[in-house]
């Protein structure tokens, strides 16, 4: 990477204390020092931010960094078991590609320091080309976790942003380890000893093999002894006989970037549909901005149990003994107007009576007398005259104003992110979303048989594991999947259609 542009990193500190007083934060300088000492020539920290333990604020901060194209996003804090620790719940739903190996590496390094490392709940993965790591909130723990995987992050980020895997891996694992400045524990890797395997579906693209490397003495990669330019040009027409059959694939390898571009070019425009605001929305993506139909709260509400009063320069002192003229509970109903010299008993969340300006906490009062039946207060003494207008009152629209944009086009509606509750709270009855695509999955190969076929495999047969695995993953992500079965390798004229495929399967 000596001649390449530096990779960029963003540090997000998640802490109630530090967000209120940034001078108390010690994590930012600690993490910046890791970049300086271990990767000054390769990395640049382009942004730092401190936010409170709030799911929405955490998600917004991460999404902003992703939109800026940052290679690495590091969060510190909120990964424990405390009630306020919500970082994994906020970051987890944003991740498009999980990175459990990085999580394992961080935890393994911490466990060598303290058994309490098992109490951490880190997550890691990729979103829109940015690699995301969640670290502990303590400077020491965050430093240990980052240092444990730091030298591997450059390679991971290059892959995540669409680098050509073939060229990145040219030279093998030994070259990658040398470039990163790392090596396997215990010195040289020994044949038959270490685990060193690359998980992936082998056996011609099917089966459940793990492509085990030297540690298992198993499958080796293909090895050619001639270069493409040394081979005579052959026909690429499969209809030709064996004397003219091609000796190499007519389909060149594509980089991830080029493959994604081709997918984008041939993907039809999404269909926009209207859906009611109910559980069916989960998993959909908004096709247009959503505005609040109502303000939240829709009325002036008390935030404490106490007494509604009239305060202000033109009102009598709030200190003294007052008659309790009415009661306001957190329920629907009408109230008469509160007059000067009167107070109203009010519960948390209840609407203020017309005319009331403020609420006195019940802790600042003394019961003087009860009603004749003994069930309610008749007179109450207020112990302070320092009540201000608007005190202990949640004003109309203080959370959301009617007409505000509460969700933007392109935002997803998840089962745990609170989006559904937000839509429901502001009176939205229907939203425009993109219709989910229907995904068809088929396997190709004359050697492939259904995984659940009875009997032993014949020589050369391979059970189909890719198709049921993909179908399960697609449906588990909330999309409709159509099983198109197994298709022969034989060339068909005219080409097979989905209906003919299903007929063949039946």
Coordinates of N, CA and C in Angstrom, one line a residue, residues 183-341:
X183 N 2.0 -13.4 11.6 CA 2.3 -14.8 11.4 C 1.5 -15.6 12.2
X184 N 1.4 -16.9 11.8 CA 0.6 -17.9 12.6 C 1.3 -18.1 14.0
X185 N 0.5 -18.3 15.0 CA 1.1 -18.5 16.3 C 1.9 -19.8 16.3
X186 N 3.0 -19.8 17.0 CA 3.9 -21.0 17.1 C 4.8 -21.1 16.0
X187 N 5.1 -20.0 15.2 CA 6.0 -20.0 14.2 C 5.4 -20.5 12.9
X188 N 6.2 -21.3 12.1 CA 5.8 -21.8 10.8 C 4.6 -22.8 11.0
X189 N 3.7 -22.7 10.0 CA 2.5 -23.6 10.0 C 3.0 -25.0 9.6
X190 N 2.5 -26.0 10.3 CA 3.0 -27.4 10.1 C 1.9 -28.2 9.4
X191 N 2.3 -28.9 8.4 CA 1.4 -29.8 7.7 C 0.8 -30.8 8.7
X192 N -0.5 -31.0 8.6 CA -1.2 -32.0 9.5 C -1.4 -31.5 10.9
X193 N -1.0 -30.2 11.2 CA -1.2 -29.7 12.5 C -2.3 -28.7 12.6
X194 N -2.0 -27.5 12.1 CA -2.9 -26.4 12.3 C -4.2 -26.6 11.6
X195 N -5.2 -25.6 11.8 CA -6.5 -25.8 11.2 C -6.6 -25.2 9.8
X196 N -6.0 -24.0 9.6 CA -5.8 -23.3 8.3 C -6.7 -23.8 7.2
X197 N -8.0 -23.7 7.3 CA -8.9 -24.0 6.2 C -9.8 -22.9 5.8
X198 N -10.1 -22.9 4.5 CA -11.0 -21.8 4.0 C -12.4 -22.4 3.8
X199 N -13.3 -21.9 4.6 CA -14.7 -22.5 4.4 C -15.3 -22.0 3.1
X200 N -15.9 -22.9 2.4 CA -16.6 -22.6 1.2 C -17.1 -23.9 0.6
X201 N -18.1 -23.8 -0.3 CA -18.6 -25.0 -0.9 C -17.7 -25.5 -2.0
X202 N -17.2 -26.7 -1.8 CA -16.3 -27.2 -2.8 C -17.0 -28.2 -3.7
X203 N -16.3 -29.2 -4.2 CA -16.9 -30.3 -5.0 C -17.6 -29.7 -6.2
X204 N -16.9 -28.9 -7.0 CA -17.6 -28.4 -8.2 C -18.7 -27.4 -7.9
X205 N -18.6 -26.7 -6.8 CA -19.6 -25.7 -6.5 C -20.7 -26.2 -5.6
X206 N -20.7 -27.5 -5.3 CA -21.8 -28.1 -4.5 C -21.2 -28.9 -3.4
X207 N -22.0 -29.5 -2.6 CA -21.5 -30.3 -1.5 C -21.2 -29.4 -0.3
X208 N -20.8 -30.0 0.8 CA -20.6 -29.3 2.0 C -19.2 -29.3 2.5
X209 N -18.2 -29.6 1.5 CA -16.8 -29.6 1.9 C -16.4 -28.3 2.3
X210 N -15.2 -28.2 3.0 CA -14.7 -26.9 3.5 C -13.5 -26.4 2.8
X211 N -13.1 -27.1 1.7 CA -11.9 -26.6 1.0 C -10.7 -26.6 1.9
X212 N -10.5 -27.6 2.7 CA -9.5 -27.7 3.7 C -8.1 -27.5 3.1
X213 N -7.3 -26.7 3.8 CA -5.9 -26.4 3.3 C -5.0 -27.4 3.8
X214 N -3.7 -27.0 3.9 CA -2.6 -28.0 4.4 C -2.9 -28.7 5.7
X215 N -3.6 -28.0 6.6 CA -3.9 -28.6 7.9 C -4.6 -29.9 7.8
X216 N -5.4 -30.1 6.7 CA -6.2 -31.3 6.5 C -5.6 -32.1 5.4
X217 N -4.7 -31.7 4.7 CA -4.1 -32.4 3.5 C -5.1 -32.6 2.5
X218 N -6.1 -31.8 2.3 CA -7.3 -32.0 1.4 C -7.1 -31.2 0.1
X219 N -8.3 -30.7 -0.4 CA -8.4 -30.2 -1.7 C -7.4 -29.1 -2.0
X220 N -6.8 -29.2 -3.2 CA -5.9 -28.2 -3.7 C -6.6 -27.4 -4.8
X221 N -6.1 -26.2 -5.0 CA -6.7 -25.4 -6.1 C -6.2 -25.8 -7.4
X222 N -6.9 -25.4 -8.5 CA -6.5 -25.8 -9.9 C -5.1 -25.2 -10.2
X223 N -4.3 -26.0 -11.0 CA -2.9 -25.6 -11.3 C -2.7 -25.8 -12.8
X224 N -2.5 -24.7 -13.5 CA -2.2 -24.7 -15.0 C -0.7 -24.6 -15.2
X225 N -0.2 -25.3 -16.2 CA 1.2 -25.2 -16.5 C 1.5 -24.4 -17.8
X226 N 0.4 -23.9 -18.4 CA 0.6 -23.0 -19.6 C -0.2 -21.7 -19.4
X227 N 0.3 -20.6 -20.0 CA -0.4 -19.4 -20.0 C -1.4 -19.3 -21.1
X228 N -2.5 -18.5 -20.9 CA -3.5 -18.4 -22.0 C -2.9 -18.0 -23.3
X229 N -1.9 -17.1 -23.4 CA -1.3 -16.7 -24.7 C -0.5 -17.8 -25.4
X230 N -0.2 -18.8 -24.6 CA 0.6 -19.9 -25.2 C -0.3 -21.0 -25.9
X231 N -1.7 -20.8 -25.7 CA -2.6 -21.9 -26.2 C -3.2 -21.4 -27.5
X232 N -3.3 -22.3 -28.4 CA -4.0 -22.0 -29.7 C -5.4 -21.7 -29.5
X233 N -5.9 -20.7 -30.3 CA -7.3 -20.3 -30.1 C -8.2 -21.5 -30.6
X234 N -9.2 -21.8 -29.7 CA -10.2 -22.8 -30.0 C -11.5 -22.2 -30.2
X235 N -12.4 -23.0 -30.8 CA -13.8 -22.5 -30.9 C -14.5 -22.5 -29.6
X236 N -15.4 -21.5 -29.4 CA -16.2 -21.4 -28.2 C -17.6 -21.9 -28.4
X237 N -17.8 -22.6 -29.5 CA -19.1 -23.0 -29.9 C -19.3 -24.4 -29.3
X238 N -20.2 -24.6 -28.3 CA -20.4 -25.9 -27.7 C -21.0 -26.9 -28.7
X239 N -21.5 -26.5 -29.8 CA -22.1 -27.4 -30.8 C -21.0 -28.1 -31.6
X240 N -19.8 -27.6 -31.6 CA -18.7 -28.2 -32.3 C -18.3 -29.5 -31.7
X241 N -17.7 -30.3 -32.4 CA -17.2 -31.6 -31.9 C -16.0 -31.5 -31.1
X242 N -15.5 -32.6 -30.5 CA -14.4 -32.5 -29.6 C -13.1 -32.0 -30.2
X243 N -12.9 -32.1 -31.5 CA -11.7 -31.6 -32.2 C -11.7 -30.0 -32.1
X244 N -12.9 -29.4 -32.0 CA -12.9 -27.9 -32.0 C -13.4 -27.4 -30.7
X245 N -13.6 -28.2 -29.7 CA -14.2 -27.8 -28.5 C -13.2 -26.9 -27.7
X246 N -13.6 -25.8 -27.1 CA -12.7 -24.9 -26.5 C -12.0 -25.5 -25.3
X247 N -10.8 -25.0 -25.1 CA -9.9 -25.5 -24.1 C -9.8 -24.6 -22.9
X248 N -10.5 -23.5 -22.9 CA -10.6 -22.6 -21.8 C -12.0 -21.9 -21.8
X249 N -12.4 -21.4 -20.6 CA -13.7 -20.8 -20.5 C -13.8 -19.5 -21.4
X250 N -14.9 -19.4 -22.1 CA -15.2 -18.2 -22.9 C -15.7 -17.1 -22.0
X251 N -15.9 -17.3 -20.7 CA -16.5 -16.3 -19.9 C -15.4 -15.8 -18.9
X252 N -14.9 -14.6 -19.2 CA -13.8 -14.0 -18.3 C -14.3 -13.8 -16.9
X253 N -13.3 -13.8 -16.0 CA -13.6 -13.5 -14.6 C -13.9 -12.0 -14.5
X254 N -14.8 -11.7 -13.6 CA -15.1 -10.3 -13.4 C -14.7 -9.8 -12.0
X255 N -14.3 -8.6 -11.8 CA -14.1 -8.1 -10.5 C -15.5 -7.9 -9.8
X256 N -15.5 -7.8 -8.5 CA -16.7 -7.6 -7.7 C -17.4 -6.3 -8.2
X257 N -16.6 -5.3 -8.4 CA -17.2 -4.0 -8.9 C -17.9 -4.2 -10.2
X258 N -17.2 -4.8 -11.2 CA -17.8 -5.0 -12.5 C -19.1 -5.9 -12.4
X259 N -19.0 -6.9 -11.6 CA -20.2 -7.8 -11.4 C -21.4 -7.1 -10.9
X260 N -21.1 -6.2 -9.9 CA -22.2 -5.4 -9.3 C -22.8 -4.4 -10.3
X261 N -21.9 -3.9 -11.2 CA -22.3 -3.0 -12.2 C -23.2 -3.7 -13.2
X262 N -22.9 -4.9 -13.6 CA -23.7 -5.6 -14.5 C -25.1 -5.9 -13.9
X263 N -25.1 -6.3 -12.6 CA -26.3 -6.6 -11.9 C -27.2 -5.3 -11.9
X264 N -26.6 -4.2 -11.7 CA -27.3 -2.9 -11.6 C -27.9 -2.6 -13.0
X265 N -27.1 -2.9 -14.1 CA -27.6 -2.5 -15.4 C -28.8 -3.4 -15.8
X266 N -28.8 -4.6 -15.4 CA -29.9 -5.5 -15.8 C -31.0 -5.7 -14.8
X267 N -30.9 -5.0 -13.7 CA -32.0 -5.1 -12.7 C -33.1 -4.1 -13.1
X268 N -34.3 -4.6 -13.2 CA -35.4 -3.7 -13.5 C -35.7 -2.7 -12.4
X269 N -36.3 -1.6 -12.8 CA -36.7 -0.6 -11.8 C -37.6 -1.2 -10.8
X270 N -37.5 -0.8 -9.5 CA -38.3 -1.3 -8.5 C -39.8 -0.9 -8.6
X271 N -40.7 -1.7 -8.2 CA -42.1 -1.4 -8.2 C -42.5 -0.8 -6.8
X272 N -43.2 0.3 -6.9 CA -43.6 0.9 -5.6 C -45.1 0.5 -5.3
X273 N -45.3 0.1 -4.1 CA -46.6 -0.3 -3.6 C -47.0 0.4 -2.3
X274 N -48.2 0.5 -2.0 CA -48.7 1.1 -0.8 C -49.0 -0.1 0.2
X275 N -48.6 0.1 1.4 CA -48.9 -0.9 2.5 C -49.4 -0.2 3.7
X276 N -50.3 -0.9 4.4 CA -50.8 -0.3 5.7 C -49.7 -0.4 6.7
X277 N -49.7 0.5 7.7 CA -48.8 0.4 8.8 C -49.2 -0.7 9.8
X278 N -48.6 -1.8 9.5 CA -48.8 -3.0 10.4 C -47.6 -3.9 10.3
X279 N -47.6 -5.1 10.9 CA -46.5 -5.9 11.0 C -45.9 -6.3 9.6
X280 N -46.8 -6.2 8.5 CA -46.3 -6.6 7.2 C -45.2 -5.7 6.6
X281 N -45.1 -4.5 7.3 CA -44.1 -3.5 6.8 C -42.6 -4.0 7.1
X282 N -42.4 -4.9 8.1 CA -41.1 -5.2 8.5 C -40.3 -5.8 7.3
X283 N -39.1 -5.3 7.1 CA -38.3 -5.8 6.0 C -38.4 -5.0 4.7
X284 N -39.3 -4.1 4.7 CA -39.5 -3.3 3.5 C -38.6 -2.0 3.5
X285 N -38.5 -1.4 2.4 CA -37.7 -0.1 2.3 C -38.6 1.0 1.8
X286 N -38.6 2.1 2.4 CA -39.5 3.2 2.0 C -39.1 3.8 0.6
X287 N -40.2 4.0 -0.1 CA -40.0 4.6 -1.5 C -40.2 6.1 -1.5
X288 N -40.6 6.7 -0.4 CA -40.7 8.1 -0.4 C -40.7 8.6 1.1
X289 N -40.4 9.9 1.3 CA -40.3 10.4 2.6 C -41.7 10.2 3.3
X290 N -41.6 10.1 4.7 CA -42.9 10.0 5.4 C -42.9 11.2 6.4
X291 N -44.1 11.9 6.4 CA -44.3 13.0 7.3 C -45.3 12.7 8.4
X292 N -45.1 13.3 9.5 CA -46.0 13.1 10.6 C -47.4 13.7 10.4
X293 N -48.4 12.9 10.6 CA -49.8 13.4 10.4 C -50.3 14.1 11.7
X294 N -49.6 13.8 12.8 CA -50.0 14.4 14.1 C -48.8 14.8 14.9
X295 N -48.9 15.8 15.8 CA -47.8 16.1 16.6 C -47.8 15.1 17.8
X296 N -46.6 14.9 18.3 CA -46.4 14.1 19.5 C -45.6 14.9 20.6
X297 N -46.2 15.1 21.7 CA -47.6 14.8 22.1 C -48.6 15.7 21.4
X298 N -49.8 15.3 21.4 CA -50.8 16.1 20.8 C -51.5 17.1 21.7
X299 N -51.1 17.0 23.0 CA -51.6 17.9 24.0 C -50.5 18.2 25.0
X300 N -50.6 19.3 25.8 CA -49.7 19.6 26.8 C -49.8 18.6 28.0
X301 N -48.8 17.9 28.3 CA -48.9 16.8 29.2 C -47.9 17.0 30.4
X302 N -48.3 16.5 31.6 CA -47.4 16.5 32.7 C -46.4 15.4 32.6
X303 N -45.1 15.7 33.1 CA -44.1 14.7 33.1 C -43.9 14.1 34.5
X304 N -44.7 14.6 35.5 CA -44.6 14.1 36.8 C -46.0 14.0 37.5
X305 N -46.0 13.2 38.6 CA -47.2 13.3 39.4 C -47.2 14.5 40.3
X306 N -48.2 15.3 40.3 CA -48.2 16.5 41.1 C -49.5 17.3 41.0
X307 N -49.3 18.7 40.9 CA -50.5 19.5 40.8 C -50.3 20.6 39.7
X308 N -51.3 20.7 38.8 CA -51.2 21.8 37.8 C -51.5 23.1 38.5
X309 N -50.8 24.1 38.1 CA -50.9 25.4 38.7 C -50.8 26.5 37.7
X310 N -51.1 27.7 38.1 CA -51.0 28.9 37.2 C -49.8 29.7 37.8
X311 N -48.7 29.8 37.0 CA -47.5 30.5 37.4 C -47.3 31.7 36.5
X312 N -46.3 32.5 36.8 CA -46.0 33.7 36.0 C -46.1 35.0 36.7
X313 N -45.6 36.0 36.0 CA -45.6 37.3 36.6 C -46.9 37.9 37.0
X314 N -48.0 37.5 36.2 CA -49.3 38.1 36.4 C -50.2 37.2 37.2
X315 N -49.6 36.1 37.8 CA -50.3 35.2 38.6 C -49.9 35.3 40.1
X316 N -50.8 34.9 41.0 CA -50.4 34.9 42.4 C -49.3 33.9 42.7
X317 N -48.6 34.1 43.8 CA -47.6 33.2 44.2 C -48.1 31.8 44.2
X318 N -47.2 30.8 43.8 CA -47.5 29.4 43.8 C -47.3 28.8 45.2
X319 N -46.7 29.6 46.1 CA -46.5 29.1 47.5 C -47.7 29.4 48.4
X320 N -48.1 28.4 49.1 CA -49.2 28.5 50.0 C -50.2 27.4 50.0
X321 N -51.4 27.6 50.6 CA -52.4 26.5 50.6 C -53.4 26.8 49.6
X322 N -53.8 25.8 48.7 CA -54.7 25.9 47.6 C -55.8 24.8 47.6
X323 N -57.0 25.2 47.2 CA -58.0 24.1 47.0 C -57.7 23.3 45.8
X324 N -58.0 22.0 45.9 CA -57.8 21.1 44.7 C -59.2 21.1 44.0
X325 N -59.2 21.8 42.8 CA -60.5 22.0 42.2 C -60.9 20.8 41.2
X326 N -59.9 20.1 40.7 CA -60.2 19.0 39.8 C -59.1 18.0 39.7
X327 N -59.3 16.9 39.0 CA -58.3 15.8 38.9 C -58.1 15.5 37.4
X328 N -56.9 15.4 36.9 CA -56.6 15.1 35.5 C -55.8 13.8 35.5
X329 N -56.4 12.7 34.9 CA -55.8 11.4 34.8 C -55.3 11.3 33.3
X330 N -54.4 10.3 33.1 CA -53.9 10.0 31.8 C -54.9 9.2 31.0
X331 N -56.0 9.9 30.6 CA -57.0 9.3 29.8 C -57.8 10.4 29.1
X332 N -58.6 9.9 28.1 CA -59.4 10.9 27.4 C -60.4 11.6 28.2
X333 N -60.7 12.8 27.9 CA -61.7 13.5 28.7 C -61.5 15.0 28.6
X334 N -62.6 15.8 29.0 CA -62.5 17.2 29.0 C -62.4 17.8 30.4
X335 N -61.8 18.9 30.5 CA -61.6 19.6 31.8 C -62.1 21.0 31.7
X336 N -62.6 21.5 32.9 CA -62.9 22.9 32.9 C -61.7 23.7 33.1
X337 N -61.8 25.0 32.8 CA -60.6 25.9 32.9 C -60.2 26.1 34.3
X338 N -58.8 26.0 34.6 CA -58.3 26.3 35.9 C -58.3 27.8 36.2
X339 N -58.8 28.2 37.3 CA -58.8 29.6 37.7 C -57.7 29.9 38.6
X340 N -57.3 31.2 38.6 CA -56.3 31.7 39.5 C -56.7 31.4 41.0
X341 N -55.7 30.9 41.7 CA -56.0 30.5 43.1 C -56.4 29.1 43.3

